[in-house]
Amino acid sequence: MNLNQIEAFLVLSECLSVTETAQRLFCTQPSISIKIRKLEEDLKTVLFERVNNRLFLTPQGTIFKQYAIQIMNLIKASREHVKQFDNPLHGTIKFGASNFAGVYLLPKIMAIYKKEAPTVNLSMDISTSSQLIQKLESQELEFLIMSDHIYIDAEKYKLDTFLTDPLVVICSPSHRLAKIGHCQFSDIESETFLIKPEHSATRDFILSRLEEEHKTLRNVMEISSLEGIKQGVIHGLGISIVSKLAVLHEIRAGVLCEIGLDDMTFSRGIRYVHHKDKYISPATRNFLSVLTKQSNM
């Protein structure tokens, strides 16, 4: 087995055409067929099958594809890290972030880091938690930044919490509690709460925190976008519980008001996550150092 064979397998598994694979890799069709045959001989299995003159991955091929992707991503990462030993101010950092971190926390951090390392390329993938974890597993991303409420296997991954993220109750300036500025949860439990739909990590955190205090939300309106929730609160659709970092500008501008809760708090940690046995490149170490320092200022 060699890298050329794995590369040919991955391209063929995507386009399912020997002709197109040969064109993409700038080689002949017979050479592609030979690479695939030798790979199958090495693995002692069949990776592709033809049905009605159409090419398909076998179940064994589907399984091997997951490992092939990891192998190629590791090779790319190793080349990148070796380059950075000569100059840690060059290279590429690829990481993933939850929607909250990617939109409201990291752009500022990235801008500060780019001033220190202008020639380092930054690539941030904002996706769902499950998608990010899958990409970290396949070595597509070096690390993730997400809430500590999301389950991550601590036996497999290194988890470092670098920021405490308080969540606050927000309302419109015309709300009855806006001028008072604080209340008991019982004062708002009958309000309409704007909240993200099921499978949202923030929603899960809020509901679990309420369950700990034996409290519930009686009336909810689901809105899938945090920006949509903020606009809904501004226009009086209801109130919400969101990260304070996500509404700082609106609170300062006076279009949203924060209501302090006297009898409970919502607070979660934000952490970065990477494989325990993964080598962290010099450029990435510098970025994480800036992240930790700036987040606590």
PDB file of C-alpha atoms in Angstrom:
ATOM      1  CA  MET A   1       0.000   0.000   0.000  1.00  0.00           C
ATOM      2  CA  ASN A   2       1.281   3.463  -0.853  1.00  0.00           C
ATOM      3  CA  LEU A   3      -0.013   7.029  -0.915  1.00  0.00           C
ATOM      4  CA  ASN A   4      -0.546   7.048  -4.679  1.00  0.00           C
ATOM      5  CA  GLN A   5      -2.847   4.045  -4.364  1.00  0.00           C
ATOM      6  CA  ILE A   6      -4.780   5.653  -1.501  1.00  0.00           C
ATOM      7  CA  GLU A   7      -5.104   8.916  -3.424  1.00  0.00           C
ATOM      8  CA  ALA A   8      -6.405   7.065  -6.500  1.00  0.00           C
ATOM      9  CA  PHE A   9      -8.880   5.172  -4.302  1.00  0.00           C
ATOM     10  CA  LEU A  10     -10.232   8.389  -2.724  1.00  0.00           C
ATOM     11  CA  VAL A  11     -10.682  10.171  -6.051  1.00  0.00           C
ATOM     12  CA  LEU A  12     -12.352   7.112  -7.587  1.00  0.00           C
ATOM     13  CA  SER A  13     -14.613   6.719  -4.548  1.00  0.00           C
ATOM     14  CA  GLU A  14     -15.875  10.287  -5.104  1.00  0.00           C
ATOM     15  CA  CYS A  15     -16.440  10.321  -8.878  1.00  0.00           C
ATOM     16  CA  LEU A  16     -16.925   6.548  -9.410  1.00  0.00           C
ATOM     17  CA  SER A  17     -15.381   6.864 -12.864  1.00  0.00           C
ATOM     18  CA  VAL A  18     -11.987   5.467 -13.862  1.00  0.00           C
ATOM     19  CA  THR A  19     -11.847   7.881 -16.795  1.00  0.00           C
ATOM     20  CA  GLU A  20     -12.505  10.951 -14.633  1.00  0.00           C
ATOM     21  CA  THR A  21     -10.096   9.717 -11.956  1.00  0.00           C
ATOM     22  CA  ALA A  22      -7.329   9.362 -14.535  1.00  0.00           C
ATOM     23  CA  GLN A  23      -8.023  12.893 -15.790  1.00  0.00           C
ATOM     24  CA  ARG A  24      -7.937  14.376 -12.290  1.00  0.00           C
ATOM     25  CA  LEU A  25      -4.673  12.623 -11.424  1.00  0.00           C
ATOM     26  CA  PHE A  26      -3.082  13.219 -14.857  1.00  0.00           C
ATOM     27  CA  CYS A  27      -2.393   9.559 -15.558  1.00  0.00           C
ATOM     28  CA  THR A  28      -3.763   6.744 -17.704  1.00  0.00           C
ATOM     29  CA  GLN A  29      -6.853   4.649 -17.010  1.00  0.00           C
ATOM     30  CA  PRO A  30      -4.831   1.393 -16.878  1.00  0.00           C
ATOM     31  CA  SER A  31      -2.561   2.894 -14.206  1.00  0.00           C
ATOM     32  CA  ILE A  32      -5.613   3.729 -12.056  1.00  0.00           C
ATOM     33  CA  SER A  33      -6.924   0.181 -12.446  1.00  0.00           C
ATOM     34  CA  ILE A  34      -3.524  -1.239 -11.470  1.00  0.00           C
ATOM     35  CA  LYS A  35      -3.330   0.952  -8.344  1.00  0.00           C
ATOM     36  CA  ILE A  36      -6.797  -0.096  -7.219  1.00  0.00           C
ATOM     37  CA  ARG A  37      -6.094  -3.785  -7.903  1.00  0.00           C
ATOM     38  CA  LYS A  38      -2.831  -3.685  -5.915  1.00  0.00           C
ATOM     39  CA  LEU A  39      -4.570  -1.902  -3.050  1.00  0.00           C
ATOM     40  CA  GLU A  40      -7.305  -4.550  -2.997  1.00  0.00           C
ATOM     41  CA  GLU A  41      -4.659  -7.302  -3.063  1.00  0.00           C
ATOM     42  CA  ASP A  42      -2.871  -5.689  -0.123  1.00  0.00           C
ATOM     43  CA  LEU A  43      -6.109  -5.350   1.845  1.00  0.00           C
ATOM     44  CA  LYS A  44      -7.299  -8.802   0.716  1.00  0.00           C
ATOM     45  CA  THR A  45     -10.750  -7.475  -0.097  1.00  0.00           C
ATOM     46  CA  VAL A  46     -12.822  -5.907  -2.890  1.00  0.00           C
ATOM     47  CA  LEU A  47     -13.267  -2.128  -2.666  1.00  0.00           C
ATOM     48  CA  PHE A  48     -15.413  -1.525  -5.781  1.00  0.00           C
ATOM     49  CA  GLU A  49     -18.018  -3.491  -7.669  1.00  0.00           C
ATOM     50  CA  ARG A  50     -19.784  -3.009 -11.012  1.00  0.00           C
ATOM     51  CA  VAL A  51     -23.573  -3.269 -11.267  1.00  0.00           C
ATOM     52  CA  ASN A  52     -25.187  -2.643 -14.669  1.00  0.00           C
ATOM     53  CA  ASN A  53     -21.955  -1.029 -15.879  1.00  0.00           C
ATOM     54  CA  ARG A  54     -21.967   1.404 -12.945  1.00  0.00           C
ATOM     55  CA  LEU A  55     -19.230   1.504 -10.318  1.00  0.00           C
ATOM     56  CA  PHE A  56     -20.089   1.372  -6.599  1.00  0.00           C
ATOM     57  CA  LEU A  57     -18.134   1.192  -3.345  1.00  0.00           C
ATOM     58  CA  THR A  58     -18.508  -2.113  -1.540  1.00  0.00           C
ATOM     59  CA  PRO A  59     -19.242  -2.090   2.210  1.00  0.00           C
ATOM     60  CA  GLN A  60     -15.534  -2.830   2.740  1.00  0.00           C
ATOM     61  CA  GLY A  61     -14.668   0.125   0.498  1.00  0.00           C
ATOM     62  CA  THR A  62     -16.923   2.422   2.504  1.00  0.00           C
ATOM     63  CA  ILE A  63     -15.175   1.416   5.729  1.00  0.00           C
ATOM     64  CA  PHE A  64     -11.696   1.781   4.231  1.00  0.00           C
ATOM     65  CA  LYS A  65     -12.582   5.235   2.884  1.00  0.00           C
ATOM     66  CA  GLN A  66     -12.897   6.600   6.431  1.00  0.00           C
ATOM     67  CA  TYR A  67      -9.351   5.488   7.220  1.00  0.00           C
ATOM     68  CA  ALA A  68      -8.015   6.640   3.857  1.00  0.00           C
ATOM     69  CA  ILE A  69      -9.307  10.176   4.510  1.00  0.00           C
ATOM     70  CA  GLN A  70      -7.597  10.204   7.920  1.00  0.00           C
ATOM     71  CA  ILE A  71      -4.330   8.965   6.408  1.00  0.00           C
ATOM     72  CA  MET A  72      -4.249  11.689   3.755  1.00  0.00           C
ATOM     73  CA  ASN A  73      -5.238  14.398   6.243  1.00  0.00           C
ATOM     74  CA  LEU A  74      -2.446  13.273   8.583  1.00  0.00           C
ATOM     75  CA  ILE A  75       0.068  13.431   5.744  1.00  0.00           C
ATOM     76  CA  LYS A  76      -1.063  16.980   4.891  1.00  0.00           C
ATOM     77  CA  ALA A  77      -0.848  18.007   8.555  1.00  0.00           C
ATOM     78  CA  SER A  78       2.634  16.514   8.967  1.00  0.00           C
ATOM     79  CA  ARG A  79       3.923  18.442   5.945  1.00  0.00           C
ATOM     80  CA  GLU A  80       2.402  21.624   7.330  1.00  0.00           C
ATOM     81  CA  HIS A  81       3.938  21.121  10.770  1.00  0.00           C
ATOM     82  CA  VAL A  82       7.391  20.337   9.393  1.00  0.00           C
ATOM     83  CA  LYS A  83       7.318  23.621   7.458  1.00  0.00           C
ATOM     84  CA  GLN A  84       6.376  25.510  10.597  1.00  0.00           C
ATOM     85  CA  PHE A  85       9.468  24.301  12.440  1.00  0.00           C
ATOM     86  CA  ASP A  86      11.525  26.500  10.141  1.00  0.00           C
ATOM     87  CA  ASN A  87       9.118  29.417  10.532  1.00  0.00           C
ATOM     88  CA  PRO A  88       6.122  29.270  12.928  1.00  0.00           C
ATOM     89  CA  LEU A  89       4.847  32.506  11.372  1.00  0.00           C
ATOM     90  CA  HIS A  90       3.979  30.663   8.160  1.00  0.00           C
ATOM     91  CA  GLY A  91       1.497  27.902   7.430  1.00  0.00           C
ATOM     92  CA  THR A  92      -2.205  27.150   7.861  1.00  0.00           C
ATOM     93  CA  ILE A  93      -4.349  26.622  10.960  1.00  0.00           C
ATOM     94  CA  LYS A  94      -7.627  24.776  10.352  1.00  0.00           C
ATOM     95  CA  PHE A  95     -10.070  24.585  13.238  1.00  0.00           C
ATOM     96  CA  GLY A  96     -13.774  24.297  13.945  1.00  0.00           C
ATOM     97  CA  ALA A  97     -16.092  26.323  16.146  1.00  0.00           C
ATOM     98  CA  SER A  98     -19.661  26.251  17.363  1.00  0.00           C
ATOM     99  CA  ASN A  99     -21.928  28.989  16.013  1.00  0.00           C
ATOM    100  CA  PHE A 100     -21.648  31.099  19.179  1.00  0.00           C
ATOM    101  CA  ALA A 101     -17.843  30.910  19.369  1.00  0.00           C
ATOM    102  CA  GLY A 102     -17.351  31.292  15.629  1.00  0.00           C
ATOM    103  CA  VAL A 103     -19.571  34.365  15.312  1.00  0.00           C
ATOM    104  CA  TYR A 104     -19.214  36.273  18.590  1.00  0.00           C
ATOM    105  CA  LEU A 105     -15.874  35.263  20.119  1.00  0.00           C
ATOM    106  CA  LEU A 106     -13.300  34.243  17.542  1.00  0.00           C
ATOM    107  CA  PRO A 107     -13.315  36.955  14.838  1.00  0.00           C
ATOM    108  CA  LYS A 108     -11.788  39.442  17.294  1.00  0.00           C
ATOM    109  CA  ILE A 109      -9.198  36.880  18.461  1.00  0.00           C
ATOM    110  CA  MET A 110      -8.336  35.985  14.869  1.00  0.00           C
ATOM    111  CA  ALA A 111      -7.810  39.663  13.997  1.00  0.00           C
ATOM    112  CA  ILE A 112      -5.435  40.106  16.951  1.00  0.00           C
ATOM    113  CA  TYR A 113      -3.494  36.966  16.020  1.00  0.00           C
ATOM    114  CA  LYS A 114      -3.215  38.028  12.359  1.00  0.00           C
ATOM    115  CA  LYS A 115      -1.452  41.206  13.462  1.00  0.00           C
ATOM    116  CA  GLU A 116       1.186  39.033  15.150  1.00  0.00           C
ATOM    117  CA  ALA A 117       1.361  36.443  12.357  1.00  0.00           C
ATOM    118  CA  PRO A 118       0.090  38.055   9.126  1.00  0.00           C
ATOM    119  CA  THR A 119       1.437  35.271   6.878  1.00  0.00           C
ATOM    120  CA  VAL A 120      -0.351  32.417   8.688  1.00  0.00           C
ATOM    121  CA  ASN A 121      -3.555  31.341   6.943  1.00  0.00           C
ATOM    122  CA  LEU A 122      -6.561  30.842   9.228  1.00  0.00           C
ATOM    123  CA  SER A 123      -9.469  28.590   8.249  1.00  0.00           C
ATOM    124  CA  MET A 124     -12.482  28.382  10.592  1.00  0.00           C
ATOM    125  CA  ASP A 125     -15.319  25.897  10.048  1.00  0.00           C
ATOM    126  CA  ILE A 126     -18.572  26.893  11.810  1.00  0.00           C
ATOM    127  CA  SER A 127     -20.802  23.814  12.007  1.00  0.00           C
ATOM    128  CA  THR A 128     -22.988  21.818  14.381  1.00  0.00           C
ATOM    129  CA  SER A 129     -21.312  20.049  17.283  1.00  0.00           C
ATOM    130  CA  SER A 130     -21.792  16.597  15.762  1.00  0.00           C
ATOM    131  CA  GLN A 131     -20.329  17.700  12.420  1.00  0.00           C
ATOM    132  CA  LEU A 132     -17.327  19.302  14.118  1.00  0.00           C
ATOM    133  CA  ILE A 133     -16.555  16.225  16.193  1.00  0.00           C
ATOM    134  CA  GLN A 134     -16.749  14.054  13.073  1.00  0.00           C
ATOM    135  CA  LYS A 135     -14.307  16.354  11.247  1.00  0.00           C
ATOM    136  CA  LEU A 136     -11.934  16.343  14.215  1.00  0.00           C
ATOM    137  CA  GLU A 137     -12.055  12.550  14.234  1.00  0.00           C
ATOM    138  CA  SER A 138     -11.153  12.383  10.536  1.00  0.00           C
ATOM    139  CA  GLN A 139      -8.233  14.817  11.032  1.00  0.00           C
ATOM    140  CA  GLU A 140      -9.850  17.472   8.832  1.00  0.00           C
ATOM    141  CA  LEU A 141      -9.537  19.965  11.700  1.00  0.00           C
ATOM    142  CA  GLU A 142      -6.701  20.472  14.178  1.00  0.00           C
ATOM    143  CA  PHE A 143      -8.892  21.486  17.099  1.00  0.00           C
ATOM    144  CA  LEU A 144     -12.391  22.639  18.051  1.00  0.00           C
ATOM    145  CA  ILE A 145     -13.732  25.483  20.166  1.00  0.00           C
ATOM    146  CA  MET A 146     -17.075  24.744  21.792  1.00  0.00           C
ATOM    147  CA  SER A 147     -19.109  24.687  25.003  1.00  0.00           C
ATOM    148  CA  ASP A 148     -18.069  22.376  27.831  1.00  0.00           C
ATOM    149  CA  HIS A 149     -21.696  21.258  28.024  1.00  0.00           C
ATOM    150  CA  ILE A 150     -21.176  19.173  24.883  1.00  0.00           C
ATOM    151  CA  TYR A 151     -19.972  15.658  25.679  1.00  0.00           C
ATOM    152  CA  ILE A 152     -16.441  14.885  24.517  1.00  0.00           C
ATOM    153  CA  ASP A 153     -14.567  11.691  25.416  1.00  0.00           C
ATOM    154  CA  ALA A 154     -11.902  12.856  27.889  1.00  0.00           C
ATOM    155  CA  GLU A 155     -10.046   9.562  27.458  1.00  0.00           C
ATOM    156  CA  LYS A 156      -9.467  10.353  23.811  1.00  0.00           C
ATOM    157  CA  TYR A 157      -9.301  14.141  23.684  1.00  0.00           C
ATOM    158  CA  LYS A 158      -7.505  16.900  25.580  1.00  0.00           C
ATOM    159  CA  LEU A 159     -10.021  19.422  26.914  1.00  0.00           C
ATOM    160  CA  ASP A 160      -8.913  22.914  28.021  1.00  0.00           C
ATOM    161  CA  THR A 161     -11.496  25.404  29.298  1.00  0.00           C
ATOM    162  CA  PHE A 162     -10.224  28.945  28.706  1.00  0.00           C
ATOM    163  CA  LEU A 163     -13.333  31.102  29.158  1.00  0.00           C
ATOM    164  CA  THR A 164     -16.433  31.326  31.346  1.00  0.00           C
ATOM    165  CA  ASP A 165     -19.461  32.362  29.310  1.00  0.00           C
ATOM    166  CA  PRO A 166     -22.376  33.793  31.326  1.00  0.00           C
ATOM    167  CA  LEU A 167     -25.850  33.601  29.810  1.00  0.00           C
ATOM    168  CA  VAL A 168     -28.343  36.359  30.598  1.00  0.00           C
ATOM    169  CA  VAL A 169     -32.059  37.000  30.282  1.00  0.00           C
ATOM    170  CA  ILE A 170     -32.810  39.680  27.685  1.00  0.00           C
ATOM    171  CA  CYS A 171     -35.945  41.677  26.941  1.00  0.00           C
ATOM    172  CA  SER A 172     -36.973  44.684  24.853  1.00  0.00           C
ATOM    173  CA  PRO A 173     -36.652  48.182  26.384  1.00  0.00           C
ATOM    174  CA  SER A 174     -40.474  48.379  26.505  1.00  0.00           C
ATOM    175  CA  HIS A 175     -40.792  45.225  28.629  1.00  0.00           C
ATOM    176  CA  ARG A 176     -42.314  45.621  32.090  1.00  0.00           C
ATOM    177  CA  LEU A 177     -39.071  44.466  33.764  1.00  0.00           C
ATOM    178  CA  ALA A 178     -36.656  46.504  31.656  1.00  0.00           C
ATOM    179  CA  LYS A 179     -36.398  49.420  34.074  1.00  0.00           C
ATOM    180  CA  ILE A 180     -36.330  47.200  37.183  1.00  0.00           C
ATOM    181  CA  GLY A 181     -33.396  45.221  35.783  1.00  0.00           C
ATOM    182  CA  HIS A 182     -33.755  42.127  37.981  1.00  0.00           C
ATOM    183  CA  CYS A 183     -36.344  39.623  39.172  1.00  0.00           C
ATOM    184  CA  GLN A 184     -37.005  36.100  40.433  1.00  0.00           C
ATOM    185  CA  PHE A 185     -37.412  33.351  37.860  1.00  0.00           C
ATOM    186  CA  SER A 186     -41.053  32.975  38.938  1.00  0.00           C
ATOM    187  CA  ASP A 187     -41.630  36.522  37.646  1.00  0.00           C
ATOM    188  CA  ILE A 188     -40.835  35.476  34.075  1.00  0.00           C
ATOM    189  CA  GLU A 189     -41.712  31.768  33.906  1.00  0.00           C
ATOM    190  CA  SER A 190     -45.050  32.505  32.198  1.00  0.00           C
ATOM    191  CA  GLU A 191     -43.405  34.733  29.566  1.00  0.00           C
ATOM    192  CA  THR A 192     -42.894  33.565  25.989  1.00  0.00           C
ATOM    193  CA  PHE A 193     -39.292  32.395  25.695  1.00  0.00           C
ATOM    194  CA  LEU A 194     -37.591  32.520  22.308  1.00  0.00           C
ATOM    195  CA  ILE A 195     -35.315  29.500  22.112  1.00  0.00           C
ATOM    196  CA  LYS A 196     -33.477  27.424  19.536  1.00  0.00           C
ATOM    197  CA  PRO A 197     -35.059  24.136  18.343  1.00  0.00           C
ATOM    198  CA  GLU A 198     -34.127  20.654  19.560  1.00  0.00           C
ATOM    199  CA  HIS A 199     -30.544  19.439  19.107  1.00  0.00           C
ATOM    200  CA  SER A 200     -29.163  22.915  19.870  1.00  0.00           C
ATOM    201  CA  ALA A 201     -26.338  22.712  22.418  1.00  0.00           C
ATOM    202  CA  THR A 202     -27.378  26.052  23.956  1.00  0.00           C
ATOM    203  CA  ARG A 203     -30.991  24.906  24.275  1.00  0.00           C
ATOM    204  CA  ASP A 204     -29.865  21.661  25.945  1.00  0.00           C
ATOM    205  CA  PHE A 205     -27.716  23.609  28.394  1.00  0.00           C
ATOM    206  CA  ILE A 206     -30.506  26.028  29.341  1.00  0.00           C
ATOM    207  CA  LEU A 207     -33.092  23.276  29.833  1.00  0.00           C
ATOM    208  CA  SER A 208     -30.738  21.089  31.867  1.00  0.00           C
ATOM    209  CA  ARG A 209     -29.842  24.057  34.076  1.00  0.00           C
ATOM    210  CA  LEU A 210     -33.535  24.784  34.654  1.00  0.00           C
ATOM    211  CA  GLU A 211     -34.152  21.118  35.437  1.00  0.00           C
ATOM    212  CA  GLU A 212     -31.423  21.256  38.089  1.00  0.00           C
ATOM    213  CA  GLU A 213     -33.373  24.073  39.764  1.00  0.00           C
ATOM    214  CA  HIS A 214     -36.711  22.279  39.248  1.00  0.00           C
ATOM    215  CA  LYS A 215     -37.936  25.019  36.919  1.00  0.00           C
ATOM    216  CA  THR A 216     -39.490  24.868  33.443  1.00  0.00           C
ATOM    217  CA  LEU A 217     -40.321  27.144  30.515  1.00  0.00           C
ATOM    218  CA  ARG A 218     -44.093  27.173  30.097  1.00  0.00           C
ATOM    219  CA  ASN A 219     -44.319  28.948  26.744  1.00  0.00           C
ATOM    220  CA  VAL A 220     -41.645  28.691  24.079  1.00  0.00           C
ATOM    221  CA  MET A 221     -41.279  29.913  20.519  1.00  0.00           C
ATOM    222  CA  GLU A 222     -38.574  28.161  18.517  1.00  0.00           C
ATOM    223  CA  ILE A 223     -36.294  30.199  16.251  1.00  0.00           C
ATOM    224  CA  SER A 224     -33.282  28.438  14.728  1.00  0.00           C
ATOM    225  CA  SER A 225     -31.062  31.531  14.432  1.00  0.00           C
ATOM    226  CA  LEU A 226     -29.560  33.455  17.352  1.00  0.00           C
ATOM    227  CA  GLU A 227     -29.807  36.651  15.296  1.00  0.00           C
ATOM    228  CA  GLY A 228     -33.471  35.826  14.704  1.00  0.00           C
ATOM    229  CA  ILE A 229     -33.984  35.390  18.441  1.00  0.00           C
ATOM    230  CA  LYS A 230     -32.358  38.757  19.157  1.00  0.00           C
ATOM    231  CA  GLN A 231     -34.534  40.502  16.577  1.00  0.00           C
ATOM    232  CA  GLY A 232     -37.614  38.774  17.986  1.00  0.00           C
ATOM    233  CA  VAL A 233     -36.835  40.036  21.490  1.00  0.00           C
ATOM    234  CA  ILE A 234     -36.137  43.550  20.179  1.00  0.00           C
ATOM    235  CA  HIS A 235     -39.592  43.603  18.554  1.00  0.00           C
ATOM    236  CA  GLY A 236     -41.399  42.235  21.602  1.00  0.00           C
ATOM    237  CA  LEU A 237     -42.067  38.644  20.534  1.00  0.00           C
ATOM    238  CA  GLY A 238     -40.856  37.440  23.917  1.00  0.00           C
ATOM    239  CA  ILE A 239     -37.749  37.215  26.074  1.00  0.00           C
ATOM    240  CA  SER A 240     -34.764  34.882  25.868  1.00  0.00           C
ATOM    241  CA  ILE A 241     -31.678  33.516  27.593  1.00  0.00           C
ATOM    242  CA  VAL A 242     -28.516  34.013  25.527  1.00  0.00           C
ATOM    243  CA  SER A 243     -24.778  34.421  25.922  1.00  0.00           C
ATOM    244  CA  LYS A 244     -23.990  37.914  27.186  1.00  0.00           C
ATOM    245  CA  LEU A 245     -21.129  38.095  24.697  1.00  0.00           C
ATOM    246  CA  ALA A 246     -23.648  37.720  21.861  1.00  0.00           C
ATOM    247  CA  VAL A 247     -25.718  40.737  22.929  1.00  0.00           C
ATOM    248  CA  LEU A 248     -23.128  43.174  24.318  1.00  0.00           C
ATOM    249  CA  HIS A 249     -23.485  45.570  21.383  1.00  0.00           C
ATOM    250  CA  GLU A 250     -27.296  45.552  21.525  1.00  0.00           C
ATOM    251  CA  ILE A 251     -27.334  46.141  25.296  1.00  0.00           C
ATOM    252  CA  ARG A 252     -24.860  49.020  24.981  1.00  0.00           C
ATOM    253  CA  ALA A 253     -26.911  50.475  22.121  1.00  0.00           C
ATOM    254  CA  GLY A 254     -30.058  50.317  24.246  1.00  0.00           C
ATOM    255  CA  VAL A 255     -32.077  48.104  21.886  1.00  0.00           C
ATOM    256  CA  LEU A 256     -31.980  45.176  24.337  1.00  0.00           C
ATOM    257  CA  CYS A 257     -32.057  45.109  28.132  1.00  0.00           C
ATOM    258  CA  GLU A 258     -30.520  42.572  30.508  1.00  0.00           C
ATOM    259  CA  ILE A 259     -32.638  41.219  33.361  1.00  0.00           C
ATOM    260  CA  GLY A 260     -30.642  39.857  36.301  1.00  0.00           C
ATOM    261  CA  LEU A 261     -32.021  36.753  38.009  1.00  0.00           C
ATOM    262  CA  ASP A 262     -31.852  36.880  41.810  1.00  0.00           C
ATOM    263  CA  ASP A 263     -32.364  33.169  42.396  1.00  0.00           C
ATOM    264  CA  MET A 264     -30.285  31.394  39.709  1.00  0.00           C
ATOM    265  CA  THR A 265     -27.474  31.829  37.183  1.00  0.00           C
ATOM    266  CA  PHE A 266     -26.569  30.389  33.808  1.00  0.00           C
ATOM    267  CA  SER A 267     -22.868  29.963  33.126  1.00  0.00           C
ATOM    268  CA  ARG A 268     -20.916  27.561  30.902  1.00  0.00           C
ATOM    269  CA  GLY A 269     -17.296  27.041  29.987  1.00  0.00           C
ATOM    270  CA  ILE A 270     -15.830  27.467  26.507  1.00  0.00           C
ATOM    271  CA  ARG A 271     -12.953  25.137  25.700  1.00  0.00           C
ATOM    272  CA  TYR A 272     -10.669  23.998  22.947  1.00  0.00           C
ATOM    273  CA  VAL A 273     -10.446  20.321  22.120  1.00  0.00           C
ATOM    274  CA  HIS A 274      -7.875  18.233  20.249  1.00  0.00           C
ATOM    275  CA  HIS A 275      -6.675  14.633  20.113  1.00  0.00           C
ATOM    276  CA  LYS A 276      -4.481  13.741  23.088  1.00  0.00           C
ATOM    277  CA  ASP A 277      -1.880  12.120  20.849  1.00  0.00           C
ATOM    278  CA  LYS A 278      -1.981  14.826  18.165  1.00  0.00           C
ATOM    279  CA  TYR A 279       1.094  16.965  17.628  1.00  0.00           C
ATOM    280  CA  ILE A 280       0.135  20.650  17.883  1.00  0.00           C
ATOM    281  CA  SER A 281       2.018  22.804  15.386  1.00  0.00           C
ATOM    282  CA  PRO A 282       4.029  25.858  16.515  1.00  0.00           C
ATOM    283  CA  ALA A 283       1.609  28.221  14.746  1.00  0.00           C
ATOM    284  CA  THR A 284      -1.371  26.594  16.445  1.00  0.00           C
ATOM    285  CA  ARG A 285       0.300  26.787  19.856  1.00  0.00           C
ATOM    286  CA  ASN A 286       0.814  30.517  19.307  1.00  0.00           C
ATOM    287  CA  PHE A 287      -2.817  30.957  18.261  1.00  0.00           C
ATOM    288  CA  LEU A 288      -4.137  29.095  21.335  1.00  0.00           C
ATOM    289  CA  SER A 289      -1.886  31.224  23.532  1.00  0.00           C
ATOM    290  CA  VAL A 290      -3.394  34.409  22.061  1.00  0.00           C
ATOM    291  CA  LEU A 291      -6.892  32.904  22.416  1.00  0.00           C
ATOM    292  CA  THR A 292      -6.411  32.154  26.120  1.00  0.00           C
ATOM    293  CA  LYS A 293      -4.789  35.494  26.881  1.00  0.00           C
ATOM    294  CA  GLN A 294      -7.297  37.678  25.037  1.00  0.00           C
ATOM    295  CA  SER A 295     -10.356  35.790  26.280  1.00  0.00           C
ATOM    296  CA  ASN A 296      -9.466  36.555  29.872  1.00  0.00           C
ATOM    297  CA  MET A 297      -8.759  40.255  29.404  1.00  0.00           C
TER     298      MET A 297
END
